[in-house]
């Protein structure tokens, strides 16, 4: 059997530890608390802010929490509607599990994306936001193209220069070269020595037959 009270208490302790002064417990029955949500928890450059007030039912998380969005600054009705839709989606996806941290962070990410000075939620402001996102995406594509070009250029450079000469590669080449030269010299000396022998000497060494030896002598 699920101990809802214990699970709710553990989640509340975790939220209090994470959000500290931004977390406030309002009542025990029903369990109610609120979290102050801003884009940057360090307090710098927060142009939007809100509070999430949560009323927790007895059988939560098997029952969904009742969430109230309280705007503090920088958000208009359209954006509040989007936040509520986001919360509804997250609640549906996380039913049966402790979800308040997930809900809070989803809202905080929304605030990060909409954290602009003078943000009034107008169509003009939305257009500026889209232009900014488009610019970021284009810069990312250009950076990826440049990186690919650099990698390709390095590959071509390696191909042009061929195998680099090192002490080891030179030593291997020198050993092979010396072996080939020695082999050529031995073959040449053998041919020269053979050419100077008489027919009888060639026959005695088994290099020619007796008839061939006689022919050599006659020559």
GROMACS .gro file of N, CA, C and O in nm, residues 70-172:
model
  412
   70UNK      N    1   0.124   3.230  -1.059
   70UNK     CA    2   0.114   3.369  -1.012
   70UNK      C    3   0.226   3.450  -1.077
   70UNK      O    4   0.344   3.431  -1.045
   71UNK      N    5   0.190   3.537  -1.168
   71UNK     CA    6   0.290   3.617  -1.240
   71UNK      C    7   0.342   3.729  -1.151
   71UNK      O    8   0.265   3.802  -1.089
   72UNK      N    9   0.474   3.742  -1.147
   72UNK     CA   10   0.537   3.850  -1.071
   72UNK      C   11   0.585   3.962  -1.161
   72UNK      O   12   0.573   4.079  -1.126
   73UNK      N   13   0.639   3.927  -1.277
   73UNK     CA   14   0.679   4.032  -1.372
   73UNK      C   15   0.714   3.972  -1.507
   73UNK      O   16   0.752   3.855  -1.519
   74UNK      N   17   0.697   4.055  -1.610
   74UNK     CA   18   0.749   4.025  -1.743
   74UNK      C   19   0.671   3.927  -1.828
   74UNK      O   20   0.716   3.893  -1.937
   75UNK      N   21   0.555   3.880  -1.783
   75UNK     CA   22   0.479   3.782  -1.860
   75UNK      C   23   0.338   3.835  -1.889
   75UNK      O   24   0.278   3.901  -1.804
   76UNK      N   25   0.288   3.804  -2.008
   76UNK     CA   26   0.154   3.848  -2.046
   76UNK      C   27   0.062   3.726  -2.052
   76UNK      O   28   0.105   3.612  -2.035
   77UNK      N   29  -0.065   3.752  -2.079
   77UNK     CA   30  -0.166   3.646  -2.075
   77UNK      C   31  -0.132   3.530  -2.169
   77UNK      O   32  -0.151   3.413  -2.134
   78UNK      N   33  -0.084   3.563  -2.288
   78UNK     CA   34  -0.051   3.457  -2.384
   78UNK      C   35   0.055   3.363  -2.329
   78UNK      O   36   0.047   3.241  -2.342
   79UNK      N   37   0.154   3.420  -2.265
   79UNK     CA   38   0.263   3.339  -2.210
   79UNK      C   39   0.217   3.258  -2.089
   79UNK      O   40   0.259   3.144  -2.070
   80UNK      N   41   0.129   3.315  -2.009
   80UNK     CA   42   0.074   3.241  -1.896
   80UNK      C   43  -0.005   3.120  -1.947
   80UNK      O   44   0.002   3.010  -1.890
   81UNK      N   45  -0.077   3.140  -2.054
   81UNK     CA   46  -0.153   3.030  -2.114
   81UNK      C   47  -0.059   2.920  -2.161
   81UNK      O   48  -0.086   2.800  -2.141
   82UNK      N   49   0.051   2.958  -2.222
   82UNK     CA   50   0.149   2.860  -2.269
   82UNK      C   51   0.210   2.784  -2.151
   82UNK      O   52   0.233   2.662  -2.159
   83UNK      N   53   0.235   2.854  -2.041
   83UNK     CA   54   0.291   2.789  -1.922
   83UNK      C   55   0.192   2.688  -1.865
   83UNK      O   56   0.229   2.576  -1.827
   84UNK      N   57   0.065   2.723  -1.861
   84UNK     CA   58  -0.037   2.631  -1.810
   84UNK      C   59  -0.049   2.507  -1.900
   84UNK      O   60  -0.067   2.395  -1.851
   85UNK      N   61  -0.038   2.528  -2.030
   85UNK     CA   62  -0.041   2.414  -2.122
   85UNK      C   63   0.080   2.324  -2.100
   85UNK      O   64   0.069   2.201  -2.104
   86UNK      N   65   0.194   2.386  -2.077
   86UNK     CA   66   0.316   2.311  -2.049
   86UNK      C   67   0.301   2.228  -1.922
   86UNK      O   68   0.339   2.110  -1.917
   87UNK      N   69   0.245   2.289  -1.819
   87UNK     CA   70   0.223   2.218  -1.693
   87UNK      C   71   0.127   2.100  -1.711
   87UNK      O   72   0.151   1.991  -1.658
   88UNK      N   73   0.020   2.122  -1.785
   88UNK     CA   74  -0.078   2.014  -1.808
   88UNK      C   75  -0.012   1.896  -1.880
   88UNK      O   76  -0.037   1.779  -1.846
   89UNK      N   77   0.072   1.926  -1.976
   89UNK     CA   78   0.142   1.821  -2.049
   89UNK      C   79   0.236   1.743  -1.958
   89UNK      O   80   0.240   1.620  -1.960
   90UNK      N   81   0.312   1.816  -1.876
   90UNK     CA   82   0.407   1.752  -1.786
   90UNK      C   83   0.335   1.668  -1.679
   90UNK      O   84   0.382   1.559  -1.642
   91UNK      N   85   0.223   1.717  -1.631
   91UNK     CA   86   0.147   1.641  -1.531
   91UNK      C   87   0.097   1.510  -1.590
   91UNK      O   88   0.106   1.403  -1.528
   92UNK      N   89   0.047   1.517  -1.711
   92UNK     CA   90  -0.003   1.396  -1.778
   92UNK      C   91   0.108   1.294  -1.799
   92UNK      O   92   0.088   1.173  -1.780
   93UNK      N   93   0.226   1.341  -1.835
   93UNK     CA   94   0.338   1.251  -1.863
   93UNK      C   95   0.399   1.192  -1.737
   93UNK      O   96   0.464   1.087  -1.743
   94UNK      N   97   0.377   1.257  -1.622
   94UNK     CA   98   0.444   1.214  -1.499
   94UNK      C   99   0.349   1.163  -1.391
   94UNK      O  100   0.391   1.149  -1.275
   95UNK      N  101   0.226   1.135  -1.428
   95UNK     CA  102   0.130   1.084  -1.329
   95UNK      C  103   0.181   0.955  -1.264
   95UNK      O  104   0.236   0.868  -1.330
   96UNK      N  105   0.165   0.949  -1.132
   96UNK     CA  106   0.209   0.830  -1.060
   96UNK      C  107   0.347   0.844  -0.999
   96UNK      O  108   0.391   0.757  -0.924
   97UNK      N  109   0.417   0.952  -1.032
   97UNK     CA  110   0.550   0.976  -0.975
   97UNK      C  111   0.556   1.118  -0.918
   97UNK      O  112   0.482   1.206  -0.961
   98UNK      N  113   0.644   1.137  -0.821
   98UNK     CA  114   0.663   1.272  -0.765
   98UNK      C  115   0.711   1.364  -0.877
   98UNK      O  116   0.813   1.337  -0.941
   99UNK      N  117   0.638   1.471  -0.902
   99UNK     CA  118   0.662   1.549  -1.024
   99UNK      C  119   0.687   1.698  -1.002
   99UNK      O  120   0.712   1.770  -1.098
  100UNK      N  121   0.681   1.745  -0.879
  100UNK     CA  122   0.686   1.890  -0.859
  100UNK      C  123   0.819   1.951  -0.905
  100UNK      O  124   0.822   2.061  -0.959
  101UNK      N  125   0.928   1.879  -0.885
  101UNK     CA  126   1.056   1.931  -0.933
  101UNK      C  127   1.056   1.938  -1.086
  101UNK      O  128   1.101   2.036  -1.145
  102UNK      N  129   1.004   1.833  -1.150
  102UNK     CA  130   0.997   1.830  -1.296
  102UNK      C  131   0.912   1.945  -1.349
  102UNK      O  132   0.950   2.012  -1.446
  103UNK      N  133   0.799   1.970  -1.285
  103UNK     CA  134   0.711   2.079  -1.327
  103UNK      C  135   0.782   2.214  -1.311
  103UNK      O  136   0.777   2.300  -1.401
  104UNK      N  137   0.846   2.232  -1.199
  104UNK     CA  138   0.912   2.360  -1.170
  104UNK      C  139   1.024   2.387  -1.270
  104UNK      O  140   1.038   2.499  -1.321
  105UNK      N  141   1.103   2.285  -1.300
  105UNK     CA  142   1.215   2.304  -1.392
  105UNK      C  143   1.166   2.326  -1.536
  105UNK      O  144   1.228   2.399  -1.613
  106UNK      N  145   1.055   2.263  -1.573
  106UNK     CA  146   0.999   2.286  -1.706
  106UNK      C  147   0.957   2.432  -1.721
  106UNK      O  148   0.981   2.495  -1.825
  107UNK      N  149   0.897   2.485  -1.616
  107UNK     CA  150   0.856   2.626  -1.619
  107UNK      C  151   0.979   2.717  -1.619
  107UNK      O  152   0.984   2.818  -1.691
  108UNK      N  153   1.079   2.681  -1.542
  108UNK     CA  154   1.201   2.764  -1.537
  108UNK      C  155   1.267   2.769  -1.675
  108UNK      O  156   1.316   2.874  -1.719
  109UNK      N  157   1.270   2.656  -1.746
  109UNK     CA  158   1.327   2.654  -1.881
  109UNK      C  159   1.248   2.745  -1.975
  109UNK      O  160   1.305   2.811  -2.062
  110UNK      N  161   1.117   2.746  -1.958
  110UNK     CA  162   1.034   2.837  -2.038
  110UNK      C  163   1.072   2.982  -2.009
  110UNK      O  164   1.083   3.064  -2.101
  111UNK      N  165   1.094   3.013  -1.884
  111UNK     CA  166   1.132   3.149  -1.847
  111UNK      C  167   1.269   3.186  -1.905
  111UNK      O  168   1.291   3.299  -1.946
  112UNK      N  169   1.360   3.090  -1.906
  112UNK     CA  170   1.492   3.115  -1.964
  112UNK      C  171   1.479   3.154  -2.111
  112UNK      O  172   1.543   3.248  -2.159
  113UNK      N  173   1.394   3.083  -2.184
  113UNK     CA  174   1.375   3.110  -2.326
  113UNK      C  175   1.306   3.245  -2.350
  113UNK      O  176   1.319   3.303  -2.459
  114UNK      N  177   1.233   3.292  -2.252
  114UNK     CA  178   1.157   3.417  -2.268
  114UNK      C  179   1.209   3.529  -2.179
  114UNK      O  180   1.139   3.626  -2.153
  115UNK      N  181   1.332   3.513  -2.133
  115UNK     CA  182   1.390   3.611  -2.042
  115UNK      C  183   1.459   3.723  -2.120
  115UNK      O  184   1.578   3.719  -2.146
  116UNK      N  185   1.381   3.823  -2.159
  116UNK     CA  186   1.436   3.936  -2.235
  116UNK      C  187   1.386   4.066  -2.175
  116UNK      O  188   1.268   4.079  -2.139
  117UNK      N  189   1.475   4.161  -2.168
  117UNK     CA  190   1.438   4.291  -2.113
  117UNK      C  191   1.335   4.358  -2.204
  117UNK      O  192   1.348   4.357  -2.326
  118UNK      N  193   1.233   4.413  -2.144
  118UNK     CA  194   1.128   4.477  -2.222
  118UNK      C  195   1.034   4.378  -2.287
  118UNK      O  196   0.958   4.414  -2.378
  119UNK      N  197   1.037   4.253  -2.243
  119UNK     CA  198   0.950   4.151  -2.300
  119UNK      C  199   0.805   4.182  -2.265
  119UNK      O  200   0.767   4.185  -2.148
  120UNK      N  201   0.725   4.208  -2.369
  120UNK     CA  202   0.585   4.240  -2.344
  120UNK      C  203   0.490   4.136  -2.404
  120UNK      O  204   0.369   4.150  -2.400
  121UNK      N  205   0.549   4.029  -2.460
  121UNK     CA  206   0.467   3.922  -2.514
  121UNK      C  207   0.395   3.956  -2.642
  121UNK      O  208   0.309   3.882  -2.688
  122UNK      N  209   0.430   4.069  -2.703
  122UNK     CA  210   0.363   4.112  -2.825
  122UNK      C  211   0.412   4.032  -2.945
  122UNK      O  212   0.511   3.959  -2.939
  123UNK      N  213   0.340   4.048  -3.058
  123UNK     CA  214   0.380   3.979  -3.180
  123UNK      C  215   0.517   4.028  -3.226
  123UNK      O  216   0.598   3.951  -3.278
  124UNK      N  217   0.542   4.156  -3.207
  124UNK     CA  218   0.672   4.211  -3.245
  124UNK      C  219   0.784   4.147  -3.162
  124UNK      O  220   0.889   4.109  -3.215
  125UNK      N  221   0.759   4.132  -3.034
  125UNK     CA  222   0.859   4.069  -2.947
  125UNK      C  223   0.880   3.923  -2.986
  125UNK      O  224   0.992   3.873  -2.985
  126UNK      N  225   0.772   3.856  -3.022
  126UNK     CA  226   0.782   3.717  -3.065
  126UNK      C  227   0.862   3.706  -3.194
  126UNK      O  228   0.941   3.613  -3.213
  127UNK      N  229   0.841   3.802  -3.284
  127UNK     CA  230   0.916   3.803  -3.409
  127UNK      C  231   1.066   3.820  -3.382
  127UNK      O  232   1.150   3.753  -3.442
  128UNK      N  233   1.099   3.908  -3.289
  128UNK     CA  234   1.239   3.929  -3.253
  128UNK      C  235   1.300   3.801  -3.194
  128UNK      O  236   1.415   3.767  -3.222
  129UNK      N  237   1.220   3.732  -3.114
  129UNK     CA  238   1.269   3.608  -3.053
  129UNK      C  239   1.298   3.503  -3.160
  129UNK      O  240   1.400   3.435  -3.158
  130UNK      N  241   1.207   3.492  -3.257
  130UNK     CA  242   1.226   3.395  -3.364
  130UNK      C  243   1.347   3.430  -3.450
  130UNK      O  244   1.421   3.342  -3.494
  131UNK      N  245   1.365   3.559  -3.474
  131UNK     CA  246   1.482   3.603  -3.551
  131UNK      C  247   1.611   3.569  -3.477
  131UNK      O  248   1.710   3.526  -3.538
  132UNK      N  249   1.608   3.586  -3.348
  132UNK     CA  250   1.725   3.554  -3.267
  132UNK      C  251   1.756   3.405  -3.271
  132UNK      O  252   1.871   3.364  -3.287
  133UNK      N  253   1.651   3.323  -3.258
  133UNK     CA  254   1.670   3.178  -3.264
  133UNK      C  255   1.721   3.134  -3.401
  133UNK      O  256   1.806   3.045  -3.412
  134UNK      N  257   1.668   3.198  -3.506
  134UNK     CA  258   1.712   3.166  -3.642
  134UNK      C  259   1.859   3.200  -3.661
  134UNK      O  260   1.935   3.124  -3.722
  135UNK      N  261   1.899   3.315  -3.607
  135UNK     CA  262   2.039   3.357  -3.618
  135UNK      C  263   2.131   3.258  -3.547
  135UNK      O  264   2.237   3.221  -3.599
  136UNK      N  265   2.090   3.215  -3.429
  136UNK     CA  266   2.171   3.118  -3.354
  136UNK      C  267   2.184   2.988  -3.432
  136UNK      O  268   2.291   2.928  -3.440
  137UNK      N  269   2.072   2.943  -3.492
  137UNK     CA  270   2.074   2.819  -3.570
  137UNK      C  271   2.165   2.831  -3.691
  137UNK      O  272   2.241   2.739  -3.724
  138UNK      N  273   2.159   2.946  -3.760
  138UNK     CA  274   2.244   2.967  -3.877
  138UNK      C  275   2.391   2.971  -3.839
  138UNK      O  276   2.476   2.917  -3.911
  139UNK      N  277   2.422   3.035  -3.727
  139UNK     CA  278   2.561   3.040  -3.682
  139UNK      C  279   2.612   2.901  -3.648
  139UNK      O  280   2.729   2.868  -3.673
  140UNK      N  281   2.525   2.818  -3.593
  140UNK     CA  282   2.563   2.681  -3.560
  140UNK      C  283   2.594   2.602  -3.687
  140UNK      O  284   2.692   2.527  -3.693
  141UNK      N  285   2.510   2.619  -3.790
  141UNK     CA  286   2.532   2.550  -3.918
  141UNK      C  287   2.664   2.593  -3.980
  141UNK      O  288   2.742   2.510  -4.030
  142UNK      N  289   2.691   2.723  -3.979
  142UNK     CA  290   2.816   2.775  -4.036
  142UNK      C  291   2.937   2.721  -3.961
  142UNK      O  292   3.040   2.688  -4.021
  143UNK      N  293   2.925   2.712  -3.830
  143UNK     CA  294   3.036   2.660  -3.750
  143UNK      C  295   3.063   2.514  -3.783
  143UNK      O  296   3.178   2.470  -3.793
  144UNK      N  297   2.956   2.437  -3.804
  144UNK     CA  298   2.972   2.296  -3.840
  144UNK      C  299   3.036   2.281  -3.977
  144UNK      O  300   3.121   2.195  -3.998
  145UNK      N  301   2.995   2.367  -4.073
  145UNK     CA  302   3.055   2.363  -4.207
  145UNK      C  303   3.203   2.395  -4.201
  145UNK      O  304   3.285   2.331  -4.268
  146UNK      N  305   3.238   2.496  -4.122
  146UNK     CA  306   3.378   2.536  -4.109
  146UNK      C  307   3.461   2.424  -4.048
  146UNK      O  308   3.573   2.396  -4.093
  147UNK      N  309   3.404   2.357  -3.949
  147UNK     CA  310   3.476   2.246  -3.886
  147UNK      C  311   3.498   2.132  -3.984
  147UNK      O  312   3.607   2.074  -3.990
  148UNK      N  313   3.396   2.101  -4.065
  148UNK     CA  314   3.409   1.996  -4.165
  148UNK      C  315   3.514   2.032  -4.269
  148UNK      O  316   3.592   1.948  -4.313
  149UNK      N  317   3.517   2.160  -4.309
  149UNK     CA  318   3.616   2.206  -4.407
  149UNK      C  319   3.757   2.194  -4.351
  149UNK      O  320   3.850   2.154  -4.422
  150UNK      N  321   3.774   2.225  -4.224
  150UNK     CA  322   3.906   2.214  -4.162
  150UNK      C  323   3.953   2.070  -4.156
  150UNK      O  324   4.069   2.039  -4.182
  151UNK      N  325   3.860   1.980  -4.123
  151UNK     CA  326   3.895   1.837  -4.117
  151UNK      C  327   3.935   1.786  -4.255
  151UNK      O  328   4.033   1.714  -4.272
  152UNK      N  329   3.859   1.827  -4.359
  152UNK     CA  330   3.889   1.786  -4.495
  152UNK      C  331   4.024   1.841  -4.540
  152UNK      O  332   4.103   1.773  -4.606
  153UNK      N  333   4.052   1.968  -4.504
  153UNK     CA  334   4.179   2.029  -4.540
  153UNK      C  335   4.297   1.957  -4.477
  153UNK      O  336   4.400   1.936  -4.541
  154UNK      N  337   4.282   1.917  -4.353
  154UNK     CA  338   4.388   1.843  -4.286
  154UNK      C  339   4.413   1.709  -4.354
  154UNK      O  340   4.526   1.664  -4.369
  155UNK      N  341   4.304   1.645  -4.400
  155UNK     CA  342   4.317   1.518  -4.470
  155UNK      C  343   4.391   1.533  -4.601
  155UNK      O  344   4.479   1.453  -4.636
  156UNK      N  345   4.359   1.639  -4.677
  156UNK     CA  346   4.427   1.664  -4.804
  156UNK      C  347   4.575   1.694  -4.782
  156UNK      O  348   4.661   1.655  -4.861
  157UNK      N  349   4.604   1.767  -4.676
  157UNK     CA  350   4.742   1.802  -4.647
  157UNK      C  351   4.824   1.677  -4.615
  157UNK      O  352   4.936   1.661  -4.661
  158UNK      N  353   4.763   1.586  -4.539
  158UNK     CA  354   4.833   1.461  -4.508
  158UNK      C  355   4.856   1.380  -4.634
  158UNK      O  356   4.961   1.319  -4.653
  159UNK      N  357   4.756   1.379  -4.726
  159UNK     CA  358   4.769   1.304  -4.850
  159UNK      C  359   4.879   1.364  -4.939
  159UNK      O  360   4.955   1.293  -5.004
  160UNK      N  361   4.890   1.496  -4.942
  160UNK     CA  362   4.990   1.564  -5.024
  160UNK      C  363   5.131   1.534  -4.975
  160UNK      O  364   5.222   1.506  -5.053
  161UNK      N  365   5.150   1.539  -4.847
  161UNK     CA  366   5.284   1.519  -4.792
  161UNK      C  367   5.326   1.373  -4.792
  161UNK      O  368   5.444   1.343  -4.784
  162UNK      N  369   5.233   1.282  -4.803
  162UNK     CA  370   5.267   1.140  -4.801
  162UNK      C  371   5.311   1.095  -4.663
  162UNK      O  372   5.283   1.160  -4.563
  163UNK      N  373   5.385   0.983  -4.660
  163UNK     CA  374   5.430   0.930  -4.532
  163UNK      C  375   5.547   1.013  -4.479
  163UNK      O  376   5.647   1.030  -4.549
  164UNK      N  377   5.538   1.066  -4.360
  164UNK     CA  378   5.647   1.147  -4.306
  164UNK      C  379   5.771   1.062  -4.280
  164UNK      O  380   5.762   0.945  -4.242
  165UNK      N  381   5.892   1.122  -4.305
  165UNK     CA  382   6.018   1.052  -4.284
  165UNK      C  383   6.057   1.063  -4.137
  165UNK      O  384   6.069   1.173  -4.083
  166UNK      N  385   6.078   0.948  -4.076
  166UNK     CA  386   6.124   0.944  -3.939
  166UNK      C  387   6.249   0.858  -3.933
  166UNK      O  388   6.290   0.796  -4.032
  167UNK      N  389   6.312   0.854  -3.817
  167UNK     CA  390   6.432   0.771  -3.800
  167UNK      C  391   6.399   0.625  -3.830
  167UNK      O  392   6.475   0.553  -3.896
  168UNK      N  393   6.283   0.581  -3.786
  168UNK     CA  394   6.244   0.441  -3.804
  168UNK      C  395   6.219   0.408  -3.951
  168UNK      O  396   6.265   0.306  -4.002
  169UNK      N  397   6.143   0.497  -4.021
  169UNK     CA  398   6.113   0.468  -4.161
  169UNK      C  399   6.238   0.475  -4.248
  169UNK      O  400   6.255   0.397  -4.342
  170UNK      N  401   6.331   0.567  -4.217
  170UNK     CA  402   6.455   0.577  -4.294
  170UNK      C  403   6.541   0.452  -4.272
  170UNK      O  404   6.601   0.398  -4.366
  171UNK      N  405   6.548   0.405  -4.148
  171UNK     CA  406   6.628   0.287  -4.117
  171UNK      C  407   6.575   0.165  -4.191
  171UNK      O  408   6.651   0.082  -4.244
  172UNK      N  409   6.443   0.152  -4.197
  172UNK     CA  410   6.382   0.039  -4.268
  172UNK      C  411   6.413   0.046  -4.417
  172UNK      O  412   6.446  -0.054  -4.482
   0.00000   0.00000   0.00000
